[in-house]
Tab-separated table of C-alpha atoms and ligand atoms in Angstrom:
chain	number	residue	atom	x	y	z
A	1	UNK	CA	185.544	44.867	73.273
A	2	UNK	CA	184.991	45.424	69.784
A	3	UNK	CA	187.890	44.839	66.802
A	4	UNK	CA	188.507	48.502	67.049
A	5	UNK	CA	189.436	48.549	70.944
A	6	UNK	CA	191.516	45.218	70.252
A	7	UNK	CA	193.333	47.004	66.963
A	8	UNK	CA	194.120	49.802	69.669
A	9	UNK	CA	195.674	46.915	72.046
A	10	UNK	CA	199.365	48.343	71.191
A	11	UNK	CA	198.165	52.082	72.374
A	12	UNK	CA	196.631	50.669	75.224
A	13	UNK	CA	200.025	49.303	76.269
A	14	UNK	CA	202.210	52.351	75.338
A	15	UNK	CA	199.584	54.234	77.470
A	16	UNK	CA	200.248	52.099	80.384
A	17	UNK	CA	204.541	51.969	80.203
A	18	UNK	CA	203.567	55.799	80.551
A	19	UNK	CA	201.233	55.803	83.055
A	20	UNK	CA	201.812	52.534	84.774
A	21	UNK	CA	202.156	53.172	89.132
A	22	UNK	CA	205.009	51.377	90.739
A	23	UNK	CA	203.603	48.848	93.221
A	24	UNK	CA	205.628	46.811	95.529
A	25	UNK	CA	204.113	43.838	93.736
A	26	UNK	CA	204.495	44.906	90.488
A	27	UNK	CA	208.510	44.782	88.519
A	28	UNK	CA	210.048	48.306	89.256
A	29	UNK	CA	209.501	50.433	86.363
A	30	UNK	CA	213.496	50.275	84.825
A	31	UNK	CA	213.430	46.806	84.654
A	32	UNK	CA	209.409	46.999	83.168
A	33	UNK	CA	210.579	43.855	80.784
A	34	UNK	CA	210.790	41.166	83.307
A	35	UNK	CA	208.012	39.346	84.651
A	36	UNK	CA	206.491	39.451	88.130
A	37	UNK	CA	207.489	36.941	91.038
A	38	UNK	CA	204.669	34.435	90.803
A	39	UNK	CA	204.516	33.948	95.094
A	40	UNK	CA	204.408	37.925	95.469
A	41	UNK	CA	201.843	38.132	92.288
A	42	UNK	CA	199.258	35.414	94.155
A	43	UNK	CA	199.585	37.207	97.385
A	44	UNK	CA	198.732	40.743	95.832
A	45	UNK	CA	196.367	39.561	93.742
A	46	UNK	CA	194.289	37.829	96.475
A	47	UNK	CA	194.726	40.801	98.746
A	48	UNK	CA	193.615	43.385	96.147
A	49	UNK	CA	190.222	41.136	95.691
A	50	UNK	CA	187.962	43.933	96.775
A	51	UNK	CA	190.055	46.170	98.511
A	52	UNK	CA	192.163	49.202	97.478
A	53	UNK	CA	195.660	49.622	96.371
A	54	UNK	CA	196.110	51.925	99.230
A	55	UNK	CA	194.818	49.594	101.663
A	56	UNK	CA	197.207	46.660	100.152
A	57	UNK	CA	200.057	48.365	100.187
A	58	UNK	CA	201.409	48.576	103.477
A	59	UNK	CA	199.472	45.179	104.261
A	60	UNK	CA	201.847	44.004	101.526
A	61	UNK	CA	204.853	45.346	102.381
A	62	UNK	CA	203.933	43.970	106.081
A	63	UNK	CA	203.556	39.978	104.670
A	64	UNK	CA	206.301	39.634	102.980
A	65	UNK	CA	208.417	40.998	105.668
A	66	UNK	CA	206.821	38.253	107.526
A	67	UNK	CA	206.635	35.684	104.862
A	68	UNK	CA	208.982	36.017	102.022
A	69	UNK	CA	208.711	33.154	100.345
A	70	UNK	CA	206.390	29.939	99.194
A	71	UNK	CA	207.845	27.556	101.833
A	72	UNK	CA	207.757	30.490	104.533
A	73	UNK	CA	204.092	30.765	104.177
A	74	UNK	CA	203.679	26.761	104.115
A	75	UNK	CA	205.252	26.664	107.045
A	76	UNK	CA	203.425	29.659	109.109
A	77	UNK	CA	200.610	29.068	111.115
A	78	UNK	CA	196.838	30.057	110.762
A	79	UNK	CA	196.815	32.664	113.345
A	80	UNK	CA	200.104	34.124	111.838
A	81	UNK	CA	198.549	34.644	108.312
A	82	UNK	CA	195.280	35.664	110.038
A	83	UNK	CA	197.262	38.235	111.905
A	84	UNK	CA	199.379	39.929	108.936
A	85	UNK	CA	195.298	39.376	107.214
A	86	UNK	CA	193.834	41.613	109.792
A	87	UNK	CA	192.035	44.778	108.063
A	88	UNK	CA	191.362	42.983	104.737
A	89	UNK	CA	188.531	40.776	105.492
A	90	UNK	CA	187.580	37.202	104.729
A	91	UNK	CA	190.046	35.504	106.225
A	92	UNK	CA	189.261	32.675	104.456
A	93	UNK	CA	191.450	33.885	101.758
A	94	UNK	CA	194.627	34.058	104.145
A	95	UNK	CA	194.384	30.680	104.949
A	96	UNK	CA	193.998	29.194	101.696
A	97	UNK	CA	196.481	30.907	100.860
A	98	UNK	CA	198.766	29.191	103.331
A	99	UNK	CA	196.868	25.705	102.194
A	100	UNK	CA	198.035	26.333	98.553
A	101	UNK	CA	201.499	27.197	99.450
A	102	UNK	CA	201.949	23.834	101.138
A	103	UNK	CA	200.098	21.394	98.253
A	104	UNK	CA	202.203	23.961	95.845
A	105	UNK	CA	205.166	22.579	97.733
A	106	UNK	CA	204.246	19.021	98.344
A	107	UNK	CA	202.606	18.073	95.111
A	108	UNK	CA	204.868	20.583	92.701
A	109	UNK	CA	208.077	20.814	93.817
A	110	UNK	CA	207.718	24.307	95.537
A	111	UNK	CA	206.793	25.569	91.897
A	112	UNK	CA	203.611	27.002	90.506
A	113	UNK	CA	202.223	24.877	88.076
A	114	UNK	CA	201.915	26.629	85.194
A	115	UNK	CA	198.742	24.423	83.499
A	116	UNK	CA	195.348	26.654	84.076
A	117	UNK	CA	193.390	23.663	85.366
A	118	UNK	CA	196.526	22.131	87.635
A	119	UNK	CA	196.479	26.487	88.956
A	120	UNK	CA	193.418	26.355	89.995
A	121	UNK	CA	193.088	23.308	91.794
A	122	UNK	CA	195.421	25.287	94.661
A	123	UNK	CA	193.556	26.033	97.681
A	124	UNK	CA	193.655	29.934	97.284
A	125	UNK	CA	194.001	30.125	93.535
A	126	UNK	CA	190.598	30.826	91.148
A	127	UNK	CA	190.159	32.036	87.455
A	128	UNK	CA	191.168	35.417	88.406
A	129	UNK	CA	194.104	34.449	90.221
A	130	UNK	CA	195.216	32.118	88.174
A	131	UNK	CA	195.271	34.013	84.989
A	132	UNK	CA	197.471	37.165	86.777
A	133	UNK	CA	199.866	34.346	87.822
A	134	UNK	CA	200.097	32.589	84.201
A	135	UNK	CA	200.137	36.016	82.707
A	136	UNK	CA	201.640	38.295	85.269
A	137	UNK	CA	204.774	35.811	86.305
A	138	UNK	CA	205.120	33.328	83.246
A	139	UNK	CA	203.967	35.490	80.357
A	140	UNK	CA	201.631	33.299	79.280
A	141	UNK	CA	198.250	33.985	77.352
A	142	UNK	CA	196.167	33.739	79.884
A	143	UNK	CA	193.258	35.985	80.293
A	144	UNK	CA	192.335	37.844	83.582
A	145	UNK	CA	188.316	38.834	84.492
A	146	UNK	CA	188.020	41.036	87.587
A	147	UNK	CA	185.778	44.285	87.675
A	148	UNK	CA	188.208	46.817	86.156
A	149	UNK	CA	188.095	44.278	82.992
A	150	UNK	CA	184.433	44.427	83.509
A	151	UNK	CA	183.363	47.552	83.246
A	152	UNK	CA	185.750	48.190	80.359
A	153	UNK	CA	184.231	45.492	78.293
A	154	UNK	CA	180.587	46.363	79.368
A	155	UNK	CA	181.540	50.167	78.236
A	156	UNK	CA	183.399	50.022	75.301
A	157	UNK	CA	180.325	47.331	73.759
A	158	UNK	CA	178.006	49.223	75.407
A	159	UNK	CA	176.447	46.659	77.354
A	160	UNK	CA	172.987	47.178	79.796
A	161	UNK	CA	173.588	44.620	82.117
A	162	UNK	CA	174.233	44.531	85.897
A	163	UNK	CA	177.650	43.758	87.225
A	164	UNK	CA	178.732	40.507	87.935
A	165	UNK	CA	175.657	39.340	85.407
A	166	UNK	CA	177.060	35.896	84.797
A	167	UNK	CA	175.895	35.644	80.648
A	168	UNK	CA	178.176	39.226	80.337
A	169	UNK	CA	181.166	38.226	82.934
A	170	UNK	CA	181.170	35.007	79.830
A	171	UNK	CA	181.230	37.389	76.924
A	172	UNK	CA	184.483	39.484	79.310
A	173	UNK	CA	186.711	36.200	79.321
A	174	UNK	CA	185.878	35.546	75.714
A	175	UNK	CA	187.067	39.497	74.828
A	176	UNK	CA	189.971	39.222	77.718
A	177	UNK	CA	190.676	36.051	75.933
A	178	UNK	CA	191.363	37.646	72.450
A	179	UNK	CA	192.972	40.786	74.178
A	180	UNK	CA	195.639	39.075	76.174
A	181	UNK	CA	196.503	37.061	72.658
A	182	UNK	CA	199.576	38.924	71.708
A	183	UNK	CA	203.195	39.152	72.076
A	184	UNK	CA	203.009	40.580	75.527
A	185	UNK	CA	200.354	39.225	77.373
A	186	UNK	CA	201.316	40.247	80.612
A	187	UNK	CA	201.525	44.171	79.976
A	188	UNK	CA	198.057	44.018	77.547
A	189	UNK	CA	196.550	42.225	81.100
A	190	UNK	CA	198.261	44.962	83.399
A	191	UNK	CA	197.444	47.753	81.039
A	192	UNK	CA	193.751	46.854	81.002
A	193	UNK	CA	193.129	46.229	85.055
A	194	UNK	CA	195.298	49.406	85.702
A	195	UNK	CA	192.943	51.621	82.699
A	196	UNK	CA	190.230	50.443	85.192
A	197	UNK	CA	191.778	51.758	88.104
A	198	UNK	CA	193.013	55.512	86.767
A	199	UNK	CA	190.753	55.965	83.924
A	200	UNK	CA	187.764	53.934	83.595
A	201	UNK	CA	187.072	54.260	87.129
A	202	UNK	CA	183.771	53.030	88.524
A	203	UNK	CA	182.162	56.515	89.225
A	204	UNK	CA	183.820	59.346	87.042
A	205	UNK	CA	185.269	57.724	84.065
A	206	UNK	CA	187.445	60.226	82.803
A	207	UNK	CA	186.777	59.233	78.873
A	208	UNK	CA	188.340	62.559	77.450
A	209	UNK	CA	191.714	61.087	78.548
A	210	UNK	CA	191.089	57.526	77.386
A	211	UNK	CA	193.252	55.928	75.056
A	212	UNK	CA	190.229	53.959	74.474
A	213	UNK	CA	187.849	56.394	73.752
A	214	UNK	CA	187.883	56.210	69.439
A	215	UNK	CA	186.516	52.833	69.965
A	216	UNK	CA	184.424	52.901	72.940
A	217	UNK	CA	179.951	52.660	72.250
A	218	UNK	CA	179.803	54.335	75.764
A	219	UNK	CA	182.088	57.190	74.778
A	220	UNK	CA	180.076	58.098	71.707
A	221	UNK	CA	176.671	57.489	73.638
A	222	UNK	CA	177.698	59.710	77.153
A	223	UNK	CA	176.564	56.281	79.156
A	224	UNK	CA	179.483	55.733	80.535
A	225	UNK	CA	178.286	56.389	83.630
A	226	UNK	CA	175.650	53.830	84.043
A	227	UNK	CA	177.247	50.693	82.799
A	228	UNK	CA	177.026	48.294	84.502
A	229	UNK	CA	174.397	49.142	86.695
A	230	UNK	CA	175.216	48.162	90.524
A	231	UNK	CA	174.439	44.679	91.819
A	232	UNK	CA	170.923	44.301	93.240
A	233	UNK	CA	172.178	44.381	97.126
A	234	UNK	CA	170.792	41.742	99.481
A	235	UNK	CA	168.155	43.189	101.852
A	236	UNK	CA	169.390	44.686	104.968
A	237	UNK	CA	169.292	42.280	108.061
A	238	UNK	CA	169.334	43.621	111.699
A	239	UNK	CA	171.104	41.668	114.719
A	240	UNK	CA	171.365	43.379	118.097
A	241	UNK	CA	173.090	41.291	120.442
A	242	UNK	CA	174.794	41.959	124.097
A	243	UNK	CA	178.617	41.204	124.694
A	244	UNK	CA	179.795	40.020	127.970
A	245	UNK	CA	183.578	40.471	128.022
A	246	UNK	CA	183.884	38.131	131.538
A	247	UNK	CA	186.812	38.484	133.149
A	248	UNK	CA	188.697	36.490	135.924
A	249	UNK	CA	192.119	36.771	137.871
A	250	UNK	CA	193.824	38.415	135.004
A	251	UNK	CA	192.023	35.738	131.897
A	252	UNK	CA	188.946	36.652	129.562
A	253	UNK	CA	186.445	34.511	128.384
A	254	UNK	CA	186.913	33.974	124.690
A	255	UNK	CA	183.849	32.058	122.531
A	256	UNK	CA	185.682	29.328	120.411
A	257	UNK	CA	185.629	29.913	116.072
A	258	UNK	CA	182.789	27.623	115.052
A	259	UNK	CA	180.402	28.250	118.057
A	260	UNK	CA	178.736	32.192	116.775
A	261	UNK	CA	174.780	31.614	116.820
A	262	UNK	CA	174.801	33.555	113.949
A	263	UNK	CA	176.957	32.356	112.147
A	264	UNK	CA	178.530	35.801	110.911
A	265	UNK	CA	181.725	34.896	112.258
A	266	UNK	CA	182.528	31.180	112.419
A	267	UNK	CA	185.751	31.211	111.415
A	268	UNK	CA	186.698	33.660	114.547
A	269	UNK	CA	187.645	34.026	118.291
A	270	UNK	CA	184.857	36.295	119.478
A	271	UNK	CA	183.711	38.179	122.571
A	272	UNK	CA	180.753	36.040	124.088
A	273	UNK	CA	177.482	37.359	123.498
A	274	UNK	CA	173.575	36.756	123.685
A	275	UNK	CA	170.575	37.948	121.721
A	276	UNK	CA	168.747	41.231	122.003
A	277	UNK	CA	169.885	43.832	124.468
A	278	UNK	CA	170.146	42.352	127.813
A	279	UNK	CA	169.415	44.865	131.219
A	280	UNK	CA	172.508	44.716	134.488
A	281	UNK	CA	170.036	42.636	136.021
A	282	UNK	CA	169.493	40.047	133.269
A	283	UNK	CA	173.153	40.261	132.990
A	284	UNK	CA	173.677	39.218	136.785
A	285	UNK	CA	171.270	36.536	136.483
A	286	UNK	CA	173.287	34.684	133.397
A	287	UNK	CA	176.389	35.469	135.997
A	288	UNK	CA	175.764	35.139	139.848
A	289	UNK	CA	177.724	37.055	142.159
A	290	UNK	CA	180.009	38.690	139.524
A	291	UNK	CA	180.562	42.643	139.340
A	292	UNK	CA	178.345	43.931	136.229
A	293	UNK	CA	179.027	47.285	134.726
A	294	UNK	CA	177.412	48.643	131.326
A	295	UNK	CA	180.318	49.811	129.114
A	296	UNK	CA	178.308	51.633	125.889
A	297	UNK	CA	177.251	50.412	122.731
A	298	UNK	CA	178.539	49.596	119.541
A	299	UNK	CA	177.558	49.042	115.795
A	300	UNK	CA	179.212	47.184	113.109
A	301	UNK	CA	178.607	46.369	109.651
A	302	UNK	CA	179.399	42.730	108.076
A	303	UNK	CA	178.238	42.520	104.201
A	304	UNK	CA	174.654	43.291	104.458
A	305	UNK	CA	174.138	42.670	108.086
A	306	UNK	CA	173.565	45.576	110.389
A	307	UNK	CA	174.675	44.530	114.019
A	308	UNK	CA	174.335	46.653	117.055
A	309	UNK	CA	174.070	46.253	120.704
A	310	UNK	CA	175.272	46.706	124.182
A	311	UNK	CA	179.187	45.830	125.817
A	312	UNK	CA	179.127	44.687	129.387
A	313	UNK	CA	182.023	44.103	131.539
A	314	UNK	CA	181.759	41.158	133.756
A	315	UNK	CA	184.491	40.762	136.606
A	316	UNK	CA	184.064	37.522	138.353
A	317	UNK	CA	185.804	37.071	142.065
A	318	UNK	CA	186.872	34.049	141.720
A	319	UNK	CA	188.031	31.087	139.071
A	320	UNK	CA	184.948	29.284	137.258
A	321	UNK	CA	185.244	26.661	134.250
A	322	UNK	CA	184.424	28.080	130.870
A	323	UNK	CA	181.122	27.674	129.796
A	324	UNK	CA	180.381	25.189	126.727
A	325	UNK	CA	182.119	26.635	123.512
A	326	UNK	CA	184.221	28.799	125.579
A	327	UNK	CA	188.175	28.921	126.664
A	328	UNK	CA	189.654	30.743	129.208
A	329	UNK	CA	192.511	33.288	127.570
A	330	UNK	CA	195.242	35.284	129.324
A	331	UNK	CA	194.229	39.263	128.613
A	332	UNK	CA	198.131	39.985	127.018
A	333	UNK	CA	196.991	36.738	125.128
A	334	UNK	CA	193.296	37.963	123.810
A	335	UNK	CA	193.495	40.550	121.486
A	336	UNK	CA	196.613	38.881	119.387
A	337	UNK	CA	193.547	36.524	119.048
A	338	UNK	CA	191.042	38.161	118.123
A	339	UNK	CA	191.255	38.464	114.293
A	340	UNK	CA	187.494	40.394	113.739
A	341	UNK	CA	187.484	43.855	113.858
A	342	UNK	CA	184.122	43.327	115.882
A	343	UNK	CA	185.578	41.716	118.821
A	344	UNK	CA	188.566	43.912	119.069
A	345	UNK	CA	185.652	46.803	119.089
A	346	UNK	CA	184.327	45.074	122.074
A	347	UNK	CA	187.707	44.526	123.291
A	348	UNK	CA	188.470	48.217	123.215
A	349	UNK	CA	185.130	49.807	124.371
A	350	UNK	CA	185.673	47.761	127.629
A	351	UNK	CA	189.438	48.051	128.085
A	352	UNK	CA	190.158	52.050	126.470
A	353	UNK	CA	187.226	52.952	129.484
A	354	UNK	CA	189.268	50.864	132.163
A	355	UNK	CA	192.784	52.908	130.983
A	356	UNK	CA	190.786	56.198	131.116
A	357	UNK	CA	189.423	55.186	134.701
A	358	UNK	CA	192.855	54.703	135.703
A	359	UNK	CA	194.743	57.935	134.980
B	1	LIG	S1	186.260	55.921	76.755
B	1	LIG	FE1	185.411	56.208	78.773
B	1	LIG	S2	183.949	54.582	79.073
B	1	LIG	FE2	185.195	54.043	77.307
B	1	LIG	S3	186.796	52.740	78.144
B	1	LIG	FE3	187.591	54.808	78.122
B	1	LIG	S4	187.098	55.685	80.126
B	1	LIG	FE4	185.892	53.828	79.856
C-alpha cells in the first residue's frame, strides 16, 4: 500500500466504526473501545481460515456453548472438538487447537503469551493467528496477512502476481507492518480484513464506494478485477472406490483413522472401502455368506480430488472379528464418530433407504 493509502489509515478506520458488522467474536459495537477476548479471538480466527462468516457463525456460537473457556477446551477431548469442528474442514485445526490450549495452560499460566515468537510456538497458533490475537485482544502492533489483506495490497500497488505468490505475500506483511503502526492497531487490522470482506471483495470490488479508492493503482487503471490472478489449481485426480457399510447384530464395521489407502482421510473414522467399483458378486466373495444389497452411488469432492463410487450394504448373520484396521462400533455409536462428511454420506445413503423401506 502506497504512502497515500497509509495517510488515509484514519478514514479507513472511521469507515469501519461505520460500517463495522457485529460478530459474536468481535466487542459489541457500544463498547467498540475494548479489546477482543484473546480465547474467543483464536477460536474465530482459526475457524474463519477459509470459510465464511456465515458458516462460522452459528459454528461459533455452538463452541463456546460447549467450550467457554481456555481450560474448558484443554480439558475436552479430541472427538468433542472434532464434533463441534464438523462442517468446517481440516480437523487438524480443531485439535491443535485443543493442543495449544493445554501447553497455553501448562507452560503460561492459562495466559496467552503475548511475545510473537513465544505465540506461535502454540500448537494451533501461526503468523496469521498470532497477529489477530496480539492485535485483536492486547492491542499490540502486530500485523495480520490473510487474503482480504492480500488482495488490498496487491490492488491498491497494483501488483500482477498470483495469490498466495510468496515474494508479494513478503511485500503484504512489510505494508501490514507499517499499517497496523498507529495508535489503534487493532481497529486499523479489523478495518482492513473487514474492507476485504464488504468492499474489496474477491469478485466485484465495489471501488466507487471505497474509502480507498483516491489512492488505489487498480482504481485508476479499472484492474481491479484481475489482481491477483487465481492460484494455479493442482490437476484434478480421480478415485472411485466401493464402500461396504458391514453390519452385524446391531454393530457396524468402522475402518480405524490412520488405516485409508489413500490417504485422503487419515485423520478419520471411515466407512470401509476397496478400489474401483466392485459387482454383488465380487462383493460376496470379499464376504461369504453375508446378505449383499447395492445401495446407489455417491460423489464427493476433497481439495482437488474427485471421488466417486458405489455404497453396499453388507448384513452378516452372525458375529465375526473385525478385519485388520477395523473395530466393531455400536450403530447409535457410529455416526457421533464419524467426523467426514464422506462417511456420514455413506452412512446416510445406506441407513435414509433402510428408514424409507420401513414406513
Ligand atoms: S478502490 Fe477498489 S480495488 Fe482499490 S482497494 Fe478499494 S475496492 Fe479495492
Amino acid at each position: 500500500m502506497c504512502s497515500r493509502a497509509l495517510e488515509r489509515r484514519d478514514g479507513l478506520i472511521r469507515w469501519f466504526e461505520r460500517n463495522r458488522r457485529d460478530l459474536p467474536w468481535r466487542v459489541p459495537s457500544k463498547r467498540r473501545n475494548e479489546l477482543r477476548d484473546p480465547y474467543r479471538s483464536w477460536v474465530a480466527e482459526v475457524m474463519l481460515q477459509q470459510t465464511q462468516v456465515a458458516a462460522v457463525v452459528e459454528k461459533f456460537e455452538a463452541w463456546m456453548k460447549a467450550l467457554p473457556t481456555l481450560r474448558s477446551l484443554a480439558e475436552a477431548t479430541d472427538a468433542e472438538v472434532e464434533r463441534l469442528w464438523r462442517g468446517l474442514g481440516y480437523y487438524a485445526r480443531a485439535r491443535n487447537l485443543r493442543k495449544g490450549a493445554v501447553r497455553i495452560l501448562e507452560r503460561h499460566g492459562g495466559e496467552f503469551p503475548r511475545d510473537r515468537a513465544e505465540l506461535e510456538r502454540v500448537p494451533g497458533v501461526g503468523p496469521y493467528s498470532a497477529g489477530a490475537i496480539l492485535s485483536l485482544a492486547f492491542g499490540m502492533r502486530e500485523a495480520i496477512v490473510d487474503g482480504n489483506v492480500f488482495r488490498i495490497c496487491a490492488r491498491t500497488e497494483g501488483w500482477d502476481c498470483a495469490a498466495g505468490d510468496a515474494a508479494f505475500v513478503a511485500r503484504a506483511w512489510e505494508i501490514a507492518r507499517e499499517f497496523c503502526d498507529c495508535a489503534r492497531p487493532n481497529l486499523a487490522n479489523e478495518a482492513l480484513m473487514e474492507l476485504g470482506a464488504l468492499v474489496c471483495t474477491p469478485k466485484a470490488p465495489r471501488c466507487g464506494r471505497c474509502p480507498l479508492r483516491a489512492a488505489c493503482v487498480s482504481a485508476r487503471d479499472g484492474r481491479a478485477q484481475e489482481r491477483p490472478r487465481p492460484r494455479a489449481k493442482a490437476p484434478e485426480k480421480a478415485v472411485v472406490r466401493t464402500w461396504l457399510l458391514v453390519r452385524s447384530k446391531g454393530r457396524i464395521l468402522l475402518r480405524l483413522p490412520g488405516r485409508d489407502p489413500d490417504g485422503l482421510l487419515k485423520d478419520h473414522f471411515q466407512i470401509p472401502s476397496l478400489p474401483g467399483i466392485l459387482s454383488p458378486a465380487e462383493v460376496s466373495r470379499e464376504w461369504p455368506g453375508a446378505k449383499v444389497e447395492r445401495r446407489g452411488s455417491l460423489r464427493h469432492s476433497i481439495t482437488n480430488h474427485r471421488i466417486s463410487g458405489a455404497v453396499y450394504s453388507v448384513e452378516l448373520a452372525g458375529t465375526r472379528r473385525a478385519p485388520e484396521g477395523c473395530r466393531w462400533v455400536v450403530e447409535e455409536e457410529a455416526e457421533g464418530m464419524l467426523n467426514h462428511a464422506l462417511a456420514r454420506k455413506v452412512l446416510r445413503a445406506v441407513v435414509a433407504e433402510d428408514a424409507h423401506a420401513a414406513l
